[in-house]
Structures are given as C-alpha cells and as structure tokens.
Coordinates of C-alpha atoms in Angstrom, one line a residue:
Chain A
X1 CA 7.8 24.8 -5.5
X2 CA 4.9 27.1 -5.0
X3 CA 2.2 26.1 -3.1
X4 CA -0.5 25.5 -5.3
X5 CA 2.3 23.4 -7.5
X6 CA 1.8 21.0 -4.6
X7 CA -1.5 21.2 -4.5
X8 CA -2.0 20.3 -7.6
X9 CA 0.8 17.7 -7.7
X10 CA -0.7 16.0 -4.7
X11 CA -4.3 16.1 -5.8
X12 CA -4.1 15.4 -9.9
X13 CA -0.7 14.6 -10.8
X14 CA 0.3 12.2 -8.5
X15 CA -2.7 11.3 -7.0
X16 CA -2.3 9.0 -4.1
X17 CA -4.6 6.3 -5.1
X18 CA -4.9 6.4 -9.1
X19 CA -1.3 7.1 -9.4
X20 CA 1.1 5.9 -6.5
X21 CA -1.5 3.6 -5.1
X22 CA -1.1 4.4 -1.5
X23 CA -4.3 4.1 0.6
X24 CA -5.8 1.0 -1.7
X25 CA -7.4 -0.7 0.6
X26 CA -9.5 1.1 2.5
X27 CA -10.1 2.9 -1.3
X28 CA -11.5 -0.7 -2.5
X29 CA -12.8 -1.8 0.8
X30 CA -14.9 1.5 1.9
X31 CA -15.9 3.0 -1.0
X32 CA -19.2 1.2 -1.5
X33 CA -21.7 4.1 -0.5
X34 CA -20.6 7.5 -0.8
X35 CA -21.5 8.3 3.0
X36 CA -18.9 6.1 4.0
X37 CA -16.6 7.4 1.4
X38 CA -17.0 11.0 2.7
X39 CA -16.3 9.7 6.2
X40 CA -13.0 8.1 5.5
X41 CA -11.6 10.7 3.1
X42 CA -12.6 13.8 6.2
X43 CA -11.1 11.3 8.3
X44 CA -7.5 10.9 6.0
X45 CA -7.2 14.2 4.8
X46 CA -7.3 15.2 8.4
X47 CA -4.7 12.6 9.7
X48 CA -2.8 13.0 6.5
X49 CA -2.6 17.1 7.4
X50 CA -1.8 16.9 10.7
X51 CA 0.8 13.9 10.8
X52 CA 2.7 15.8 7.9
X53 CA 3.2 18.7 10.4
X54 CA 3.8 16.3 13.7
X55 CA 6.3 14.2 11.6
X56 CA 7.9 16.8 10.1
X57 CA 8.3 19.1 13.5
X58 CA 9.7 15.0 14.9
X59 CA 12.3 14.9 12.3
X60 CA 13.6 18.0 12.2
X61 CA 14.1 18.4 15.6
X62 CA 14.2 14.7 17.3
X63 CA 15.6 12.8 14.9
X64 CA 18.3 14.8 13.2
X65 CA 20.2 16.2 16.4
X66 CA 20.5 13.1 18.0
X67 CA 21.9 11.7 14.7
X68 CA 18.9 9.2 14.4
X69 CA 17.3 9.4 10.9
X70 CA 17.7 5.7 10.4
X71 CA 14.9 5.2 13.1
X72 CA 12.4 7.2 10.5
X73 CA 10.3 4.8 10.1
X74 CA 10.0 3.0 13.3
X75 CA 9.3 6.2 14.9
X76 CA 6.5 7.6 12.7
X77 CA 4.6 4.5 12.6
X78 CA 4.4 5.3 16.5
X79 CA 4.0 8.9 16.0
X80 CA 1.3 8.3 13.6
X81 CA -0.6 5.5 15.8
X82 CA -0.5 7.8 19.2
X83 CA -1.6 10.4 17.4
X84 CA -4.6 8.7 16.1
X85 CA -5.8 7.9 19.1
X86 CA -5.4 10.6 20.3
X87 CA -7.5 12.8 18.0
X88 CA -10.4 10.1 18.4
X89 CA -10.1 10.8 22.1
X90 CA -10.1 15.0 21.2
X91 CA -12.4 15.0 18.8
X92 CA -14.9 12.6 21.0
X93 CA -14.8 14.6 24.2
X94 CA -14.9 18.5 21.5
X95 CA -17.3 17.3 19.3
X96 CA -19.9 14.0 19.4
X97 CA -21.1 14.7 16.3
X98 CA -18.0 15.1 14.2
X99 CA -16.6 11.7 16.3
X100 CA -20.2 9.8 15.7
X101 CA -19.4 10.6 11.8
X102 CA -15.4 10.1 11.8
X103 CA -15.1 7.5 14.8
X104 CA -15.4 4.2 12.6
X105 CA -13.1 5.4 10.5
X106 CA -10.3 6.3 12.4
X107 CA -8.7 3.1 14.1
X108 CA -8.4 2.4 10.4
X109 CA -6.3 5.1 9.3
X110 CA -3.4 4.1 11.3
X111 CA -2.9 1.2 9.2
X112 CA -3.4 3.4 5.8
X113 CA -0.5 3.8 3.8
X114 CA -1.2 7.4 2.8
X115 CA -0.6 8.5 6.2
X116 CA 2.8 7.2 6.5
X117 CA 3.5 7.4 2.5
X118 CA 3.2 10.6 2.9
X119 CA 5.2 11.6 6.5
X120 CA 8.0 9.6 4.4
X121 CA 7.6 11.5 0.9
X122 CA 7.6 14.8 2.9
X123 CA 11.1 14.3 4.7
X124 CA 12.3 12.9 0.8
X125 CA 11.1 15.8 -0.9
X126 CA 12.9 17.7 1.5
X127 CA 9.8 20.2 2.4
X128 CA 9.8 22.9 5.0
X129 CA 7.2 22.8 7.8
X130 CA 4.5 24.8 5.2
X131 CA 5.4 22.8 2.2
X132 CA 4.7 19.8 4.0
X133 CA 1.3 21.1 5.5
X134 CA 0.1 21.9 2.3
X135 CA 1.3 18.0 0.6
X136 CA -0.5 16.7 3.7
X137 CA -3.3 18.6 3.2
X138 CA -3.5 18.1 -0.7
X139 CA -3.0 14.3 -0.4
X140 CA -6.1 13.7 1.5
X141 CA -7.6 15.9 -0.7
X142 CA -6.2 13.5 -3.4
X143 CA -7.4 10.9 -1.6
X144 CA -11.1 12.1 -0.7
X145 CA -11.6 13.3 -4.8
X146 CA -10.9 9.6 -5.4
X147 CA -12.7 7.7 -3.1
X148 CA -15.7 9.6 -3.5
X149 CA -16.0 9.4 -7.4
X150 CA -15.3 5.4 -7.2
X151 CA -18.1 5.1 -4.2
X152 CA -20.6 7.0 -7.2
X153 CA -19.8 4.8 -9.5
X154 CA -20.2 1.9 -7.5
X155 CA -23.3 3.0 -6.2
X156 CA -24.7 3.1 -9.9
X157 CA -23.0 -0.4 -10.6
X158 CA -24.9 -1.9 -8.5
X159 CA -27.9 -1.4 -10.2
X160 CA -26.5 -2.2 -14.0
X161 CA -26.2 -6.2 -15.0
X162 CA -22.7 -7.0 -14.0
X163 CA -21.3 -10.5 -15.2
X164 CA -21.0 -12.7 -12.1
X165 CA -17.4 -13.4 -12.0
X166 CA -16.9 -9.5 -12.0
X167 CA -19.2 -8.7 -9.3
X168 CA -17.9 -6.3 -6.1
X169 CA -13.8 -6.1 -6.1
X170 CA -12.9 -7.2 -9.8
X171 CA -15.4 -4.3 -11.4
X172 CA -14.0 -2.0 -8.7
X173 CA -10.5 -2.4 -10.0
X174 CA -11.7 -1.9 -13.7
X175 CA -13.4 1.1 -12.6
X176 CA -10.5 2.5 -10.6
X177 CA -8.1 1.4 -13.3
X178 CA -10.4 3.7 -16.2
X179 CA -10.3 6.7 -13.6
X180 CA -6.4 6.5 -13.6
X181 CA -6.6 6.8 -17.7
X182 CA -8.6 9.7 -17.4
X183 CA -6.3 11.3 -14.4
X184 CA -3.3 10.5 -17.2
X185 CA -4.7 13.4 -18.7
X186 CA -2.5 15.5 -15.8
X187 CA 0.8 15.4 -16.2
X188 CA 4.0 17.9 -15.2
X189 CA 3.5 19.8 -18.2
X190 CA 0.2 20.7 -16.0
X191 CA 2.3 22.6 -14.3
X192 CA 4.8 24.3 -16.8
X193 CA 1.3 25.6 -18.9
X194 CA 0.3 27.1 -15.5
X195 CA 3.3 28.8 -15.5
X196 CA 3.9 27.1 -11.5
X197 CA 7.4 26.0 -11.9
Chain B
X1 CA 3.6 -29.3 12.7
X2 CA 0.6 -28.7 10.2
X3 CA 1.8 -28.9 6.7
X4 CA -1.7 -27.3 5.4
X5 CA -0.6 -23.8 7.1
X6 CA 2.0 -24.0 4.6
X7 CA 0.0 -24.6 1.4
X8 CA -3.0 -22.7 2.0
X9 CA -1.0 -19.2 1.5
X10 CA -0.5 -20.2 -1.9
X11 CA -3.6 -21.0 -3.3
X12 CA -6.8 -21.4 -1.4
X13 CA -5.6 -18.2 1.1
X14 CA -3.9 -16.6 -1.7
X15 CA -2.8 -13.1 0.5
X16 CA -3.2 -11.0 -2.7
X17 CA -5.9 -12.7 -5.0
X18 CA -8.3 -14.2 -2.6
X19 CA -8.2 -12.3 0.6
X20 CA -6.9 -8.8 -1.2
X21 CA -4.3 -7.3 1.1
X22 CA -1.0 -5.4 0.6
X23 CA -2.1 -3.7 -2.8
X24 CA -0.1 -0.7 -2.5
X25 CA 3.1 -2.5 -2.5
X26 CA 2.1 -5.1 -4.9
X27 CA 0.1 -2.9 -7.7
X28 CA 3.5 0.3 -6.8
X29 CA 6.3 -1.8 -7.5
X30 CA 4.6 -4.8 -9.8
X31 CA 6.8 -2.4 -13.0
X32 CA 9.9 -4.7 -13.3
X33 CA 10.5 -8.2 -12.1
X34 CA 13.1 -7.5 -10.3
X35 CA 11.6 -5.2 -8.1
X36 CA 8.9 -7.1 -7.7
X37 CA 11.6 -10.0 -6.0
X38 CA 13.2 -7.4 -4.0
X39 CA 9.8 -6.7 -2.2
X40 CA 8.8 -10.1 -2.0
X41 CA 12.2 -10.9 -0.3
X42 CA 11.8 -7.4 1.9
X43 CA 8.2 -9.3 3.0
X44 CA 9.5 -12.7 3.2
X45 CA 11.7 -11.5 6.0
X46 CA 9.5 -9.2 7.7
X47 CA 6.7 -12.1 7.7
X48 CA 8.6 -15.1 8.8
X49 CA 10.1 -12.9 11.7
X50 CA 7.6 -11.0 12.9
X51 CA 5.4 -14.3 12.8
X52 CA 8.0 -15.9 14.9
X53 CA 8.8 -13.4 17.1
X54 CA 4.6 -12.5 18.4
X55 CA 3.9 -16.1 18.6
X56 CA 7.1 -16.8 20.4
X57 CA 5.4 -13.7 22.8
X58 CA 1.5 -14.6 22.4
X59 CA 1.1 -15.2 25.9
X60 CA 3.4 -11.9 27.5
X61 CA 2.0 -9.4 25.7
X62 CA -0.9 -8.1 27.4
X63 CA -3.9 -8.5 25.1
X64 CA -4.9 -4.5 25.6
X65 CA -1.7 -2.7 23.6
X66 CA -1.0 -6.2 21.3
X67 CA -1.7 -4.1 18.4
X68 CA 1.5 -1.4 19.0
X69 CA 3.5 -4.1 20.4
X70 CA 2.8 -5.7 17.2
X71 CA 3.6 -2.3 15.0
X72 CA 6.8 -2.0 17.3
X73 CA 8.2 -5.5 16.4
X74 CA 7.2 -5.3 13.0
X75 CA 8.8 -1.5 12.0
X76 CA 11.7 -2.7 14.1
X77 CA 12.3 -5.6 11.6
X78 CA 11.2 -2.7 8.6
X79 CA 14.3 -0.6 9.8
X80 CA 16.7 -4.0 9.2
X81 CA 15.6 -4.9 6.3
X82 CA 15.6 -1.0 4.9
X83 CA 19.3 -0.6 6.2
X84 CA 20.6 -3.7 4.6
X85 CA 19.2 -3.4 1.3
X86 CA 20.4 0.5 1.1
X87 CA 24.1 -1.3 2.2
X88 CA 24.0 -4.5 -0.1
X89 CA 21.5 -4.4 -3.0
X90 CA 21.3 -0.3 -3.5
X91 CA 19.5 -0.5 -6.9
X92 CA 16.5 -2.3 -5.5
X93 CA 16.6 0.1 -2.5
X94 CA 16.3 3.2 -5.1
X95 CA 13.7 1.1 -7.0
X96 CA 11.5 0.4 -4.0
X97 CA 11.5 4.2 -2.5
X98 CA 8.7 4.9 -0.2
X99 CA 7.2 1.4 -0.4
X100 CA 10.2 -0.6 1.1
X101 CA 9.4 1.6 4.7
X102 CA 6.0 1.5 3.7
X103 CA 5.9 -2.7 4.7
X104 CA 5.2 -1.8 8.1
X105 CA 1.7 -1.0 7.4
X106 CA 1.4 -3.7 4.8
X107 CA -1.8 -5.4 5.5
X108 CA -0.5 -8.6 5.2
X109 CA 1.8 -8.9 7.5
X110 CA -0.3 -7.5 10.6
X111 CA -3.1 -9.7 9.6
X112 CA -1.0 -12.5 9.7
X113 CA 0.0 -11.9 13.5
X114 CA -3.5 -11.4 14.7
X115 CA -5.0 -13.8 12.4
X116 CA -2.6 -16.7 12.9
X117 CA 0.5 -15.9 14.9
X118 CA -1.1 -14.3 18.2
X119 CA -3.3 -18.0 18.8
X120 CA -0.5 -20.5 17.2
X121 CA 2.8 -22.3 17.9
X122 CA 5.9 -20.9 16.7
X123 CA 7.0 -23.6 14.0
X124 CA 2.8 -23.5 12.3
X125 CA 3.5 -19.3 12.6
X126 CA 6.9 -20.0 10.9
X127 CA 5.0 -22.4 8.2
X128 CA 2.0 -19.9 7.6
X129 CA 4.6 -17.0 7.1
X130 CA 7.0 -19.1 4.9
X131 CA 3.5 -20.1 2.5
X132 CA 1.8 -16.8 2.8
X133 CA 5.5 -15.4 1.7
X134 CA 5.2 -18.0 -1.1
X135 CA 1.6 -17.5 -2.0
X136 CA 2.5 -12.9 -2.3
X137 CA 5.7 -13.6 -4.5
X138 CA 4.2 -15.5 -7.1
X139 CA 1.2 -13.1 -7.0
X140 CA 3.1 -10.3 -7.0
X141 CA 5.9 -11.5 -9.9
X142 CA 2.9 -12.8 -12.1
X143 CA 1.3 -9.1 -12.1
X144 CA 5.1 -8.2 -12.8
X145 CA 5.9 -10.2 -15.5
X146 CA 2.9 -9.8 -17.1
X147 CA 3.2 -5.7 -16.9
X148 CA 6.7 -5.9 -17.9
X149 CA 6.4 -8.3 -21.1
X150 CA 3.4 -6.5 -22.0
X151 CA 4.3 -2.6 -21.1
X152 CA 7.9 -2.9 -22.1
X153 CA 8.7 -5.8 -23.9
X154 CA 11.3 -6.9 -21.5
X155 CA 11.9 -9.0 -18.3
X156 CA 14.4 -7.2 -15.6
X157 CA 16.1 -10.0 -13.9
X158 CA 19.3 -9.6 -11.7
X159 CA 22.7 -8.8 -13.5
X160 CA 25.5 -12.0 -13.1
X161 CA 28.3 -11.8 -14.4
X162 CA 28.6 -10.8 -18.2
X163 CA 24.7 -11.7 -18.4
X164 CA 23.5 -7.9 -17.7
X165 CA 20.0 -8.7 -16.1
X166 CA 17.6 -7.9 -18.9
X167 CA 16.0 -9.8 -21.3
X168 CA 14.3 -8.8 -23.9
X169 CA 10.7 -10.0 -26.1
X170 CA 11.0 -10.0 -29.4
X171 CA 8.3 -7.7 -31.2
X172 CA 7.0 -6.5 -28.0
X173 CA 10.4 -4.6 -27.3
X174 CA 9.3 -2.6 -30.3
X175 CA 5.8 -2.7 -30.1
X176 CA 5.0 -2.7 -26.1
X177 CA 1.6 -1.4 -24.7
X178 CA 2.7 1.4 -22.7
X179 CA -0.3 1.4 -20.7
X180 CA 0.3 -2.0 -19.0
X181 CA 3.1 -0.5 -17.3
X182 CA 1.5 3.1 -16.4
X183 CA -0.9 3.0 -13.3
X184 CA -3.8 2.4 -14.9
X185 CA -2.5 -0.5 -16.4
X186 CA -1.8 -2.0 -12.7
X187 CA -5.5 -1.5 -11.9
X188 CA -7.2 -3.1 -14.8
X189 CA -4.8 -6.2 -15.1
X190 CA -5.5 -6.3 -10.9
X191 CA -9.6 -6.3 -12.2
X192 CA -9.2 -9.0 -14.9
X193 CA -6.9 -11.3 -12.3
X194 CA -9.0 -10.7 -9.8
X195 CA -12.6 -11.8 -11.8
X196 CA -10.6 -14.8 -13.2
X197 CA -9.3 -15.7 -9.2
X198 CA -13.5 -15.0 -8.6
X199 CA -14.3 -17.4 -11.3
X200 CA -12.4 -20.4 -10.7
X201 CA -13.7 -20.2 -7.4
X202 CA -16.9 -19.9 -8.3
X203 CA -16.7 -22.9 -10.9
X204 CA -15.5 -25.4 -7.5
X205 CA -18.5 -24.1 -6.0
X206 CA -20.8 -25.6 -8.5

C-alpha cells in the first residue's frame, strides 16, 4: 500500500474513533472546548507517531530473535508508558511552552487505546518501519480531525435547549454517532477511485 | 465481607452506563452476542485477578511506581488470557482482534485497582471485581443483543452439538437495519442508553 493509501485509510476510512472506536474516552471526556481538544489530539498524534516507530524497531528486533512475540503486548504497554514519560520529561526541559500546552494531557495518553491499538495493528498489518510511521502518524491525525469537530459541536450545544436527560455524555454520543454516518461516506472504494491500490 | 461491593457494580456503579469506562471494547465488539461474552469472560478474568492479586500487594508496592506495577500485573494476566483463547476458543480470538490485547488499557479494570483494590481486603476486591464483571457483561450483551436483533436479525450464541449457534428473528432476518450494526449505530444506541440510564437517575432524585 502506498503511502497516502494509509493515510487516507487511517484518517477517513477507518478512522480511530468514528469507526474502530479506539481512543473513546478521552474523545468523550476532553472534547468539551476545542482548546483542550487541540491539546490532546497534538499530544496523541505525537505519541501515536513515535510509539509506532519505537514498537515497531522493539518487535522486529527484540521480540522476534529471541522467539518472544507472545510477550507483545506486555512489553508495549511498558514501551509505551516509559516512553511517555519520558517525552514529558524531553519536552519539559526543550520546550516550556510546548510542555505548559501538552503536559496535562500526556499522563493520559498512556492509558489511551489508540496508542497501543495502533502499535498492535501495525505488527498485524505487517508494515515496514515507514509504513508504520506514516499509520502512526495518520491515526493521530484521525484522531485530532475527530476530536476537534465533536469539541465544535459541543461548544455550540451548549448554547441550544437540550432536553435534560440528554444533557453532557448522552448528546455527545448522538453527535459522535451522526459524525460516523457522515464519515460512512468513505469507504475502500475511496481508494480504488483514487486509483491508490 | 461486604455484600454491597458486590451489587453496586451492577446497578447503582454500573462500570459502562453510569460511570462510562471501557467503551472501546464495549461499543468494538458489541456486533454479535457471542463476542460480546467472549470479552466479558476475557474481563471477568483479568478483573477478578488483577483485583486479587494488587490488593493481596497493597501494602508492598511502593506507592511512587503503583501505577506500572499495576500495568505490569494486569498485561501479564492480558498475555494469559490472549494465549488461551487463541489455543481453546480460536473463533472468538479472531473475532476480538486488537481489542482482546487491547484489555490492558481498558479503563475499567485500572480504575478498579486504584479505586477499590489498592485500599481494600482481598475477599471485598474479589466481590467488587466479581459485580463490576457482572454489572459490564450485561451492559455490554444488552448493547449486543440489541445491535444484533436489530442490525441483523439474528442472535450469535455458541454452537453445541447439532444446535449451530445462531438464531435467527423472524422478519428482521429479512428486513434488518443495517446501520445498528455499522459504527454509527454503536454510538447512537450508546446516546439513547445512556440519556435513559441519565433519566432514571434523575427521576430517584426527585
């Protein structure tokens, strides 16, 4: 697959949140203002990019000499959570000002399934070291299209007459649930009429 | 021995309705029943284990690096589970993919430790893993059932014998609203659950 095939797979077709809903929660539970929004979806696409390499350079030449795939996911949850901390610690001591926008926001993204969905989906899908930058890369860009729509359309919610019961998370679902009809609109045929594959 | 920490998963701590964690699993798999039971059993096991095990260890583990010792005990007990179902139930394992592994980040389950197991005895842990294991199954087989019946017109149960697993609606195996089952579907019948969870409580409020 060409690289802008998985650009375009990662990002429209099977968008992490709309599609394979990886990364809900923080998508529900951050995405009231779009400042915040911004924040975490810098902050995933950039764990999301690097982790795919780191993961990837950990399989292929940990893992699969010493015969111990079957400790995958053990050891990328590890990888992923050292490496976390470790960029806060970089990016605080490189840059204040990128850490005062990004620092709330990454303790969280250990826990976000995106990160690890997509260390896992990279190995599955078999990608070389580039393919897998670019999925990383794309699904955090996926992730930061998404995120940033829903926190606009919250943000305008909130001033419309919404019925009690369907106040804060139940109208967020709705929401998110009419932006995955629209994003059915992209579909591998996508692809085949962009003569990618 | 508390018998509340075993009821309050289901309904007044509901882990999926009321306090909203683990979505990816439950809104990714929620397409057939049965794969919705093979996650819940894949959680069951994690949770009452990991439960057991950190509040068996509350008081070694030193307070500064709980959270990886808690990640390292829980993907250990991931990596079991994963290796099993691939040896004994290889359909669900297919089914399940990238969400089976993907339990070790499941909300629920490191919530529990630090909410309940890291400051509790073992046998309340076991309890409040055993009802919040209760209290996700039934959430997470509802939102099933419902998408399945409705998306597909059928209910995928286990195959037994001559009894090949599937049942089917009449009408709606003919006539089924695709969407239910497609992704979007997963996020509006999530929205319409969730307002009618909001409501109720609301109505006990008043």
């Amino acid at each position: 697959m060409s690289y802008i095939a998985i650009l375009i797979t990662f990002i429209f077709i099977n968008n992490f949140i709309l599609v394979q809903f990886l990364g809900l929660c923080p998508f529900i539970g951050v995405s009231k203002d779009s400042e915040n929004a911004i924040g975490m979806g810098a902050g995933v696409t950039f764990v999301t990019t690097v982790a795919s390499v780191v993961t990837w350079a950990i399989y292929h030449f940990l893992l699969v000499p010493f015969d111990l795939a079957y400790l995958q996911t053990l050891t990328f949850i590890l990888v992923i959570a050292t490496l976390v901390q470790l960029l806060e610690m970089v990016i605080q001591k490189v840059s204040p000002a990128l850490y005062k926008a990004l620092g709330i926001y990454l303790p969280l993204i250990t826990t976000n399934c995106a990160v690890l969905g997509i260390a896992i989906i990279n190995i599955t899908n078999d990608y070389n070291v580039m393919e897998s930058f670019t999925a990383g890369l794309a699904a955090g860009l996926g992730f930061t299209l998404a995120i940033v729509l829903m926190s606009n359309i919250r943000e305008r919610l909130d001033l419309h007459p919404v019925r009690k019961a369907y106040r804060g998370m139940p109208i967020a679902f709705i929401s998110a649930g009419l932006m995955a009809l629209a994003f059915m609109a992209f579909d591998k045929s996508l692809l085949t009429n962009l003569h990618l594959v | 021995m508390n018998i509340k920490e075993l009821t309050k998963g289901i309904f007044k701590e509901n882990p999926v309705f009321i306090i909203v964690l683990g979505l990816c699993p439950t809104l990714g798999v929620s397409t057939q029943v049965s794969n919705a039971i093979g996650m819940s059993a894949g959680v069951f096991f994690v949770l009452l284990f990991s439960n057991i095990i950190i509040s068996a260890l509350r008081n070694f583990i030193p307070d500064s690096i709980h959270i990886p010792a808690y990640i390292v005990i829980i993907a250990s007990l991931v990596t079991i589970i994963e290796l099993f179902m691939h040896a004994f139930a290889p359909a669900v394992y297919a089914a399940l993919g990238v969400y089976l592994p993907l339990i070790v980040v499941n909300c629920i389950i490191l919530g529990r430790a630090e909410a309940f197991a890291s400051s509790n005895t073992v046998i309340d842990s076991a309890l409040d893993a055993i009802g919040m294991s209760i209290g996700f199954t039934l959430s997470l087989t509802l939102i099933a059932l419902i998408r399945e019946v409705l998306g597909a017109g059928t209910i995928t149960l286990f195959p037994i014998g001559s009894f090949d697993g599937v049942l089917e609606v009449p009408w709606l195996i003919d006539n089924p609203f695709r969407v239910v089952a497609l992704a979007p579907g997963a996020l509006l019948l999530m929205g319409f659950l969730k307002a009618f969870f909001d409501w109720k409580a609301m109505r006990k409020v008043d």
